Amino acid sequence: MEGVEPVKRTWNNIGLKIISVLVAFGIWLMVVNTDDPEKTQPFNVTVTIENKEKLEEAGKVYRVIDNTDEVTIWVTARKSVIQSLRASDFKAIADFENLNEAVGSIPIVVECSNGKITQDKIKVLPPSLKIELEDKKEQEFALNVEKTGKPVKGYEVASMEAVQGKKIYIAGAESLLKIIGKVSVPVSVQGYSSDRTVTSSIKITDKNGAPFTETQMNSLELKTMEGAVLSEGKVDVNVKLWPIKNGVPIKIIPKGMPADGYHITEISTTPETLNIAGSEKALKEMGSFLKIEDLISVDGITEDMETEFDLTQVLNEKNLKLESGTEPVITVKVKVEKWGDSTVAFPVAQLDIIAYPKDKNLVFTPADQLMIGVRSTGEVEALTSMLTADDIKVSVDLTEYQDAGTYSVPVDVELPDGYELVSPVTIYVNVEGNDSDKN
């Protein structure tokens, strides 16, 4: 019959065709598994806790045990899919509706936003959130506002205060409250040039200085001293700036008087000037120098004195403060002399050096001036206040100081008739080889 033969040929080849299809599929599967194989990759995710208000209604709080709020999600998928995944694609959920109170655990359910990942391809470790239930406690804590960064040049932070107050209430598990070391509000003032109010998150650290985890923070309730809940754990901070006045001299006015027959010849400070910040009114009242009265006593002194004191209280009383990074302690030196005595400042560069060591370098201390105390002998009418460095001759004899080393060397001073030294004068001389000797 016509047409029968082609049909026979078709059925005669069907087995071969099926085998070809299977072989083709096998080759495709092999290629896929070679070029895009399955692989397993971990993703670290923080557990999201839901319906915890159930505990709050019962006056209970929870504490996470063994860091089980940080889980690792293991995902198995094709390489091309795995490479497109991020930790943010996953959500690990512990729902208090599923709490097993007897064992203190909540199963963790994982959701993935990528539809190519099915539940059978996901494994989470640990599989459950372990918790411990406690009664809810409340405690008062100081709220410390902490500055970071710097305002623009020429300004200093005068004050930083939380609008909600200097203290807050924290309610939560007693075990957590016991380990709180500090409650602070970090505020960056970087680039500020004017007063402003900023909103910042409260930061809690434990007694070892470690910050509370997100889960620990979420388990706490933060309130003002008036009982208002601090939304999202944030407060408003008023930042006030003061302008800085640079190079302000310090003027010391001591109390008391030196002993009879003595007088003050000089009062100096280290540093000599300060950069001081204050309100416009306070800076105007301060004037061109910082006057400090009656903080040091010179009553009855017969010799030079040196003392230190902290400026913090003085500045606070004047509504002023030092530029950040400035040490508040200054050194005050008071020089006194007998009436009729005087001090001549002689330049070290003008010293007459006898027996200069051969092939040596000299370094003198002091390097700038020798302070030479002189007085009138009374033999002639000599006014010590009229004596200058040009009126005297000063020399050092280094005959016995030729070797390298540091020496205290007597200074020979020749004074005009009618004058004498108040005390012997010495100078430190460092004798060292020059560079050619070292080579």
Short mmCIF file of C-alpha atoms in Angstrom, two decimals:
data_model
loop_
_atom_site.label_atom_id
_atom_site.label_comp_id
_atom_site.label_asym_id
_atom_site.label_seq_id
_atom_site.Cartn_x
_atom_site.Cartn_y
_atom_site.Cartn_z
CA MET A 1 0.00 0.00 0.00
CA GLU A 2 1.05 3.43 -0.80
CA GLY A 3 2.18 5.43 2.25
CA VAL A 4 2.89 2.41 4.42
CA GLU A 5 6.58 2.33 3.74
CA PRO A 6 7.31 5.85 5.09
CA VAL A 7 5.42 5.07 8.29
CA LYS A 8 7.43 1.96 8.81
CA ARG A 9 10.63 3.85 8.35
CA THR A 10 9.51 6.41 10.97
CA TRP A 11 8.75 3.78 13.59
CA ASN A 12 11.82 1.83 12.73
CA ASN A 13 13.96 4.90 13.80
CA ILE A 14 12.05 5.90 16.93
CA GLY A 15 14.39 4.10 19.30
CA LEU A 16 17.36 5.75 17.78
CA LYS A 17 15.73 9.13 18.07
CA ILE A 18 14.90 8.62 21.76
CA ILE A 19 18.45 7.63 22.45
CA SER A 20 19.66 10.74 20.65
CA VAL A 21 17.43 12.94 22.78
CA LEU A 22 18.65 11.29 25.99
CA VAL A 23 22.26 11.64 24.90
CA ALA A 24 21.68 15.31 24.05
CA PHE A 25 20.07 15.89 27.44
CA GLY A 26 22.95 14.15 29.15
CA ILE A 27 25.47 16.29 27.30
CA TRP A 28 23.51 19.43 28.23
CA LEU A 29 23.36 18.35 31.88
CA MET A 30 27.08 17.67 31.88
CA VAL A 31 27.81 21.08 30.37
CA VAL A 32 25.55 22.82 32.87
CA ASN A 33 27.13 21.02 35.79
CA THR A 34 30.55 21.86 34.48
CA ASP A 35 30.00 25.53 33.63
CA ASP A 36 27.38 26.36 36.28
CA PRO A 37 27.70 23.78 39.07
CA GLU A 38 25.82 23.83 42.33
CA LYS A 39 27.68 25.25 45.29
CA THR A 40 26.94 26.05 48.93
CA GLN A 41 27.76 29.44 50.45
CA PRO A 42 27.22 30.90 53.94
CA PHE A 43 25.65 34.30 54.71
CA ASN A 44 25.80 35.91 58.17
CA VAL A 45 22.54 37.56 59.25
CA THR A 46 21.21 39.19 62.43
CA VAL A 47 17.94 37.72 63.65
CA THR A 48 14.83 39.91 63.44
CA ILE A 49 12.66 39.45 66.54
CA GLU A 50 8.92 39.87 66.12
CA ASN A 51 5.95 40.16 68.51
CA LYS A 52 8.11 40.78 71.59
CA GLU A 53 5.34 43.02 72.94
CA LYS A 54 3.74 39.82 74.21
CA LEU A 55 6.44 39.70 76.88
CA GLU A 56 6.14 43.40 77.70
CA GLU A 57 2.46 42.96 78.42
CA ALA A 58 3.41 40.35 81.00
CA GLY A 59 6.11 42.58 82.57
CA LYS A 60 8.85 40.31 81.30
CA VAL A 61 11.94 40.90 79.21
CA TYR A 62 14.31 38.52 77.50
CA ARG A 63 18.05 38.05 77.20
CA VAL A 64 19.61 36.33 74.20
CA ILE A 65 21.89 33.45 75.16
CA ASP A 66 25.10 32.36 73.40
CA ASN A 67 24.82 35.04 70.67
CA THR A 68 22.13 32.98 68.96
CA ASP A 69 20.74 36.19 67.45
CA GLU A 70 23.62 36.03 64.95
CA VAL A 71 23.05 33.15 62.54
CA THR A 72 24.72 31.66 59.48
CA ILE A 73 22.47 30.81 56.56
CA TRP A 74 23.84 28.10 54.25
CA VAL A 75 22.41 28.23 50.73
CA THR A 76 22.83 25.68 47.95
CA ALA A 77 22.21 26.83 44.37
CA ARG A 78 23.76 27.18 40.96
CA LYS A 79 26.97 29.21 40.91
CA SER A 80 25.33 31.90 38.79
CA VAL A 81 22.55 32.31 41.37
CA ILE A 82 24.88 32.20 44.38
CA GLN A 83 27.01 34.97 42.91
CA SER A 84 23.99 37.26 42.73
CA LEU A 85 23.01 36.78 46.39
CA ARG A 86 23.78 39.15 49.26
CA ALA A 87 23.20 38.85 53.01
CA SER A 88 20.55 41.56 52.65
CA ASP A 89 18.50 39.16 50.50
CA PHE A 90 17.80 37.06 53.59
CA LYS A 91 15.74 37.68 56.69
CA ALA A 92 16.03 35.43 59.74
CA ILE A 93 12.92 35.75 61.90
CA ALA A 94 12.29 34.65 65.48
CA ASP A 95 8.61 35.17 66.31
CA PHE A 96 7.63 35.23 70.00
CA GLU A 97 4.31 33.71 68.94
CA ASN A 98 6.34 30.51 68.52
CA LEU A 99 8.15 30.69 71.88
CA ASN A 100 8.72 27.38 73.62
CA GLU A 101 8.88 28.74 77.16
CA ALA A 102 9.75 25.37 78.64
CA VAL A 103 13.10 25.21 76.84
CA GLY A 104 13.52 28.96 76.25
CA SER A 105 13.84 28.86 72.49
CA ILE A 106 12.18 30.23 69.36
CA PRO A 107 12.60 28.51 65.97
CA ILE A 108 14.25 30.69 63.34
CA VAL A 109 12.52 30.99 59.98
CA VAL A 110 14.46 32.23 56.95
CA GLU A 111 12.93 34.25 54.14
CA CYS A 112 14.72 35.01 50.88
CA SER A 113 13.77 37.77 48.48
CA ASN A 114 15.26 35.85 45.55
CA GLY A 115 12.58 33.57 44.11
CA LYS A 116 15.17 31.12 42.76
CA ILE A 117 16.00 30.00 46.30
CA THR A 118 13.60 27.49 47.80
CA GLN A 119 13.31 26.48 51.45
CA ASP A 120 14.78 23.03 50.81
CA LYS A 121 17.99 24.74 49.67
CA ILE A 122 18.37 26.71 52.92
CA LYS A 123 19.87 25.63 56.22
CA VAL A 124 20.24 27.96 59.22
CA LEU A 125 22.59 27.52 62.16
CA PRO A 126 21.78 27.80 64.98
CA PRO A 127 18.24 26.76 64.13
CA SER A 128 16.64 28.53 67.07
CA LEU A 129 17.01 31.66 69.17
CA LYS A 130 17.86 30.78 72.76
CA ILE A 131 16.57 33.23 75.36
CA GLU A 132 16.23 33.64 79.09
CA LEU A 133 13.17 35.39 80.50
CA GLU A 134 13.59 37.90 83.33
CA ASP A 135 11.46 40.37 85.21
CA LYS A 136 11.61 43.91 83.82
CA LYS A 137 13.71 46.39 85.86
CA GLU A 138 14.34 50.14 85.49
CA GLN A 139 17.38 52.22 86.44
CA GLU A 140 18.60 55.81 86.15
CA PHE A 141 21.77 56.59 84.15
CA ALA A 142 23.77 59.74 83.37
CA LEU A 143 23.62 60.74 79.70
CA ASN A 144 27.07 61.82 78.49
CA VAL A 145 27.26 63.96 75.34
CA GLU A 146 30.58 63.27 73.61
CA LYS A 147 32.13 65.49 70.95
CA THR A 148 33.79 64.16 67.82
CA GLY A 149 35.43 66.22 65.09
CA LYS A 150 36.29 69.93 65.18
CA PRO A 151 34.43 73.11 64.24
CA VAL A 152 35.90 75.37 61.56
CA LYS A 153 39.07 77.22 62.50
CA GLY A 154 38.40 80.12 64.84
CA TYR A 155 35.59 78.46 66.79
CA GLU A 156 35.39 76.30 69.88
CA VAL A 157 32.52 74.20 71.24
CA ALA A 158 31.19 76.05 74.29
CA SER A 159 28.62 73.47 75.36
CA MET A 160 26.75 70.39 74.18
CA GLU A 161 23.59 69.51 76.08
CA ALA A 162 20.84 67.01 75.42
CA VAL A 163 17.46 68.73 75.16
CA GLN A 164 15.85 65.76 76.93
CA GLY A 165 18.10 66.19 79.99
CA LYS A 166 21.33 64.97 81.55
CA LYS A 167 19.86 61.67 82.79
CA ILE A 168 17.60 58.98 81.36
CA TYR A 169 15.77 55.89 82.58
CA ILE A 170 16.62 52.53 81.06
CA ALA A 171 14.24 49.59 81.51
CA GLY A 172 15.12 46.03 80.63
CA ALA A 173 16.57 42.78 81.90
CA GLU A 174 18.33 43.20 85.23
CA SER A 175 21.32 41.21 83.93
CA LEU A 176 21.75 43.77 81.13
CA LEU A 177 21.33 46.79 83.38
CA LYS A 178 24.06 45.45 85.67
CA ILE A 179 26.69 45.41 82.92
CA ILE A 180 26.02 48.92 81.57
CA GLY A 181 29.22 50.95 81.90
CA LYS A 182 28.37 54.18 80.10
CA VAL A 183 25.44 55.77 78.29
CA SER A 184 26.59 58.37 75.77
CA VAL A 185 25.49 60.43 72.79
CA PRO A 186 28.29 60.92 70.21
CA VAL A 187 27.87 64.16 68.25
CA SER A 188 30.13 65.19 65.37
CA VAL A 189 30.81 68.94 65.18
CA GLN A 190 33.09 68.62 62.16
CA GLY A 191 32.94 71.81 60.10
CA TYR A 192 30.42 73.60 62.34
CA SER A 193 30.57 77.41 62.30
CA SER A 194 27.33 78.28 64.10
CA ASP A 195 25.03 77.06 66.89
CA ARG A 196 22.64 74.26 65.98
CA THR A 197 20.51 71.39 67.31
CA VAL A 198 21.26 67.89 66.04
CA THR A 199 19.61 64.51 66.57
CA SER A 200 21.89 61.66 67.59
CA SER A 201 21.50 58.03 68.69
CA ILE A 202 22.22 56.91 72.23
CA LYS A 203 25.16 54.53 72.54
CA ILE A 204 25.54 52.08 75.42
CA THR A 205 28.79 50.32 76.29
CA ASP A 206 29.37 47.65 78.91
CA LYS A 207 31.82 47.86 81.78
CA ASN A 208 34.56 46.45 79.54
CA GLY A 209 34.00 49.19 76.97
CA ALA A 210 32.31 46.94 74.40
CA PRO A 211 29.26 48.44 72.63
CA PHE A 212 25.88 46.81 73.14
CA THR A 213 24.73 44.73 70.17
CA GLU A 214 21.71 45.71 68.12
CA THR A 215 19.71 42.95 69.81
CA GLN A 216 20.71 44.13 73.28
CA MET A 217 19.75 47.71 72.40
CA ASN A 218 16.42 46.59 70.97
CA SER A 219 15.62 44.74 74.18
CA LEU A 220 15.94 47.95 76.25
CA GLU A 221 13.44 50.75 76.74
CA LEU A 222 14.90 54.27 76.95
CA LYS A 223 12.91 57.08 78.57
CA THR A 224 13.41 60.65 79.74
CA MET A 225 13.24 61.43 83.46
CA GLU A 226 9.66 62.58 82.80
CA GLY A 227 8.78 59.16 81.40
CA ALA A 228 8.63 60.01 77.70
CA VAL A 229 9.86 57.15 75.50
CA LEU A 230 12.88 58.10 73.40
CA SER A 231 11.85 57.17 69.89
CA GLU A 232 14.44 54.93 68.22
CA GLY A 233 16.83 55.67 71.09
CA LYS A 234 17.61 59.18 69.87
CA VAL A 235 17.89 62.56 71.58
CA ASP A 236 18.30 66.17 70.41
CA VAL A 237 21.54 67.92 71.34
CA ASN A 238 22.03 71.69 71.45
CA VAL A 239 25.52 72.60 70.23
CA LYS A 240 26.75 76.09 71.14
CA LEU A 241 29.92 77.60 69.64
CA TRP A 242 32.19 80.42 70.85
CA PRO A 243 34.67 82.43 68.78
CA ILE A 244 38.37 82.06 69.66
CA LYS A 245 40.67 84.99 70.45
CA ASN A 246 44.26 84.07 69.64
CA GLY A 247 47.48 85.10 71.37
CA VAL A 248 45.99 86.48 74.59
CA PRO A 249 48.79 87.54 77.03
CA ILE A 250 48.55 86.46 80.68
CA LYS A 251 48.88 89.08 83.39
CA ILE A 252 49.57 87.75 86.89
CA ILE A 253 48.79 89.98 89.86
CA PRO A 254 50.08 88.20 92.99
CA LYS A 255 48.92 88.71 96.55
CA GLY A 256 51.27 89.81 99.34
CA MET A 257 54.69 91.49 99.21
CA PRO A 258 58.26 90.16 99.26
CA ALA A 259 60.28 90.48 102.48
CA ASP A 260 61.54 93.91 103.55
CA GLY A 261 64.37 95.08 101.33
CA TYR A 262 63.22 92.92 98.38
CA HIS A 263 61.15 93.69 95.34
CA ILE A 264 59.72 91.83 92.34
CA THR A 265 61.65 92.43 89.14
CA GLU A 266 59.74 90.14 86.78
CA ILE A 267 56.72 87.85 86.60
CA SER A 268 56.58 85.54 83.57
CA THR A 269 54.40 82.65 82.47
CA THR A 270 54.85 79.57 80.33
CA PRO A 271 53.16 79.72 77.92
CA GLU A 272 53.20 83.50 77.53
CA THR A 273 49.93 83.64 75.56
CA LEU A 274 46.80 81.52 75.15
CA ASN A 275 44.04 81.02 72.60
CA ILE A 276 40.84 81.66 74.52
CA ALA A 277 37.23 81.08 73.50
CA GLY A 278 34.19 82.82 74.95
CA SER A 279 30.97 84.58 74.19
CA GLU A 280 31.33 88.01 72.60
CA LYS A 281 30.36 89.58 75.92
CA ALA A 282 32.91 87.54 77.91
CA LEU A 283 35.73 88.25 75.46
CA LYS A 284 34.91 91.96 75.58
CA GLU A 285 34.97 91.95 79.39
CA MET A 286 38.31 90.08 79.35
CA GLY A 287 39.91 92.80 77.21
CA SER A 288 43.32 92.52 75.56
CA PHE A 289 44.84 90.24 78.23
CA LEU A 290 43.80 87.56 80.75
CA LYS A 291 44.16 89.04 84.23
CA ILE A 292 44.66 86.55 87.05
CA GLU A 293 44.61 88.01 90.54
CA ASP A 294 45.52 86.63 93.97
CA LEU A 295 46.10 83.02 92.87
CA ILE A 296 49.76 83.01 93.91
CA SER A 297 51.31 84.54 97.01
CA VAL A 298 54.71 86.27 97.10
CA ASP A 299 54.36 87.25 100.74
CA GLY A 300 57.74 87.33 102.50
CA ILE A 301 59.77 85.72 99.72
CA THR A 302 63.49 86.51 99.45
CA GLU A 303 64.36 84.50 96.37
CA ASP A 304 62.93 83.60 92.98
CA MET A 305 59.95 81.26 93.01
CA GLU A 306 58.22 79.04 90.47
CA THR A 307 54.77 77.48 90.73
CA GLU A 308 52.06 75.87 88.61
CA PHE A 309 48.30 76.18 88.67
CA ASP A 310 45.27 75.11 86.69
CA LEU A 311 43.37 77.81 84.82
CA THR A 312 40.13 75.84 84.48
CA GLN A 313 38.33 77.35 87.47
CA VAL A 314 39.49 80.88 86.69
CA LEU A 315 38.25 80.61 83.11
CA ASN A 316 34.94 79.06 84.17
CA GLU A 317 34.31 81.99 86.50
CA LYS A 318 34.89 84.36 83.59
CA ASN A 319 32.69 82.28 81.23
CA LEU A 320 35.73 81.45 79.09
CA LYS A 321 37.54 78.30 78.00
CA LEU A 322 40.79 77.31 76.30
CA GLU A 323 40.98 76.15 72.72
CA SER A 324 40.68 72.35 72.51
CA GLY A 325 43.94 70.50 72.99
CA THR A 326 45.46 73.24 75.18
CA GLU A 327 46.91 72.19 78.53
CA PRO A 328 45.14 74.21 81.28
CA VAL A 329 48.15 74.18 83.64
CA ILE A 330 50.56 77.12 83.33
CA THR A 331 53.91 77.80 85.01
CA VAL A 332 54.48 81.13 86.75
CA LYS A 333 57.99 82.40 87.53
CA VAL A 334 58.57 85.30 89.93
CA LYS A 335 61.98 86.98 90.16
CA VAL A 336 62.90 89.04 93.20
CA GLU A 337 65.94 91.13 94.08
CA LYS A 338 67.17 93.17 96.99
CA TRP A 339 66.70 96.87 96.66
CA GLY A 340 69.90 98.13 95.10
CA ASP A 341 70.45 94.83 93.32
CA SER A 342 69.89 94.45 89.61
CA THR A 343 70.14 91.84 86.90
CA VAL A 344 72.05 92.40 83.68
CA ALA A 345 71.16 90.24 80.69
CA PHE A 346 74.44 89.46 78.90
CA PRO A 347 74.27 87.87 75.39
CA VAL A 348 75.99 84.48 75.32
CA ALA A 349 77.14 85.26 71.78
CA GLN A 350 79.36 88.02 73.23
CA LEU A 351 81.20 85.72 75.65
CA ASP A 352 84.99 85.89 75.47
CA ILE A 353 86.08 82.25 75.19
CA ILE A 354 89.59 81.46 76.41
CA ALA A 355 91.31 78.26 75.19
CA TYR A 356 88.66 77.23 72.69
CA PRO A 357 89.01 73.42 72.33
CA LYS A 358 90.70 72.48 69.07
CA ASP A 359 88.49 70.78 66.48
CA LYS A 360 85.52 70.86 68.83
CA ASN A 361 82.01 72.35 68.78
CA LEU A 362 80.55 74.12 71.79
CA VAL A 363 76.92 74.27 72.88
CA PHE A 364 76.07 76.66 75.73
CA THR A 365 73.15 76.50 78.17
CA PRO A 366 71.54 78.97 78.45
CA ALA A 367 71.95 79.58 74.74
CA ASP A 368 70.70 83.16 74.60
CA GLN A 369 71.51 85.25 77.70
CA LEU A 370 73.34 84.99 80.98
CA MET A 371 71.47 86.64 83.83
CA ILE A 372 74.09 88.34 86.01
CA GLY A 373 73.04 89.73 89.39
CA VAL A 374 74.93 92.85 90.49
CA ARG A 375 74.75 95.29 93.38
CA SER A 376 76.34 98.55 94.41
CA THR A 377 79.23 98.32 96.90
CA GLY A 378 78.39 101.72 98.30
CA GLU A 379 81.93 102.94 97.71
CA VAL A 380 80.80 105.21 94.92
CA GLU A 381 77.43 106.44 93.84
CA ALA A 382 76.60 103.55 91.52
CA LEU A 383 73.10 102.98 90.23
CA THR A 384 72.69 99.33 89.34
CA SER A 385 69.65 100.09 87.21
CA MET A 386 71.92 102.07 84.88
CA LEU A 387 74.33 99.16 84.29
CA THR A 388 74.11 97.42 80.88
CA ALA A 389 75.82 94.53 79.12
CA ASP A 390 78.10 96.99 77.35
CA ASP A 391 79.51 98.04 80.74
CA ILE A 392 80.84 94.64 81.72
CA LYS A 393 83.24 92.01 80.38
CA VAL A 394 82.36 88.34 80.61
CA SER A 395 84.61 85.37 79.78
CA VAL A 396 84.96 81.62 80.26
CA ASP A 397 88.27 79.80 80.47
CA LEU A 398 88.04 76.34 78.87
CA THR A 399 91.66 75.32 79.47
CA GLU A 400 90.53 72.43 81.69
CA TYR A 401 87.57 71.47 79.49
CA GLN A 402 89.19 70.25 76.26
CA ASP A 403 87.71 66.74 76.13
CA ALA A 404 84.20 65.93 74.90
CA GLY A 405 81.60 66.18 77.63
CA THR A 406 79.21 68.50 79.44
CA TYR A 407 80.62 70.81 82.12
CA SER A 408 79.45 73.46 84.55
CA VAL A 409 82.01 76.19 83.94
CA PRO A 410 82.60 79.27 86.17
CA VAL A 411 82.07 82.57 84.38
CA ASP A 412 84.48 85.44 85.00
CA VAL A 413 82.69 88.78 85.20
CA GLU A 414 84.55 92.13 85.28
CA LEU A 415 82.39 94.94 86.66
CA PRO A 416 83.03 98.66 86.76
CA ASP A 417 84.19 100.21 90.04
CA GLY A 418 81.43 100.44 92.63
CA TYR A 419 79.74 97.15 91.70
CA GLU A 420 79.96 93.54 92.82
CA LEU A 421 78.31 90.24 91.92
CA VAL A 422 75.31 89.13 93.95
CA SER A 423 76.35 85.50 93.44
CA PRO A 424 78.84 83.50 91.34
CA VAL A 425 77.85 82.91 87.70
CA THR A 426 78.19 79.58 85.90
CA ILE A 427 77.26 78.28 82.46
CA TYR A 428 76.84 74.77 81.09
CA VAL A 429 79.17 73.95 78.19
CA ASN A 430 78.74 70.88 76.01
CA VAL A 431 82.04 70.07 74.23
CA GLU A 432 81.61 67.75 71.29
CA GLY A 433 83.64 66.68 68.27
CA ASN A 434 82.78 68.31 64.94
CA ASP A 435 81.57 66.39 61.90
CA SER A 436 85.09 66.09 60.42
CA ASP A 437 86.27 64.29 63.58
CA LYS A 438 83.41 61.81 63.29
CA ASN A 439 84.36 61.02 59.67
#
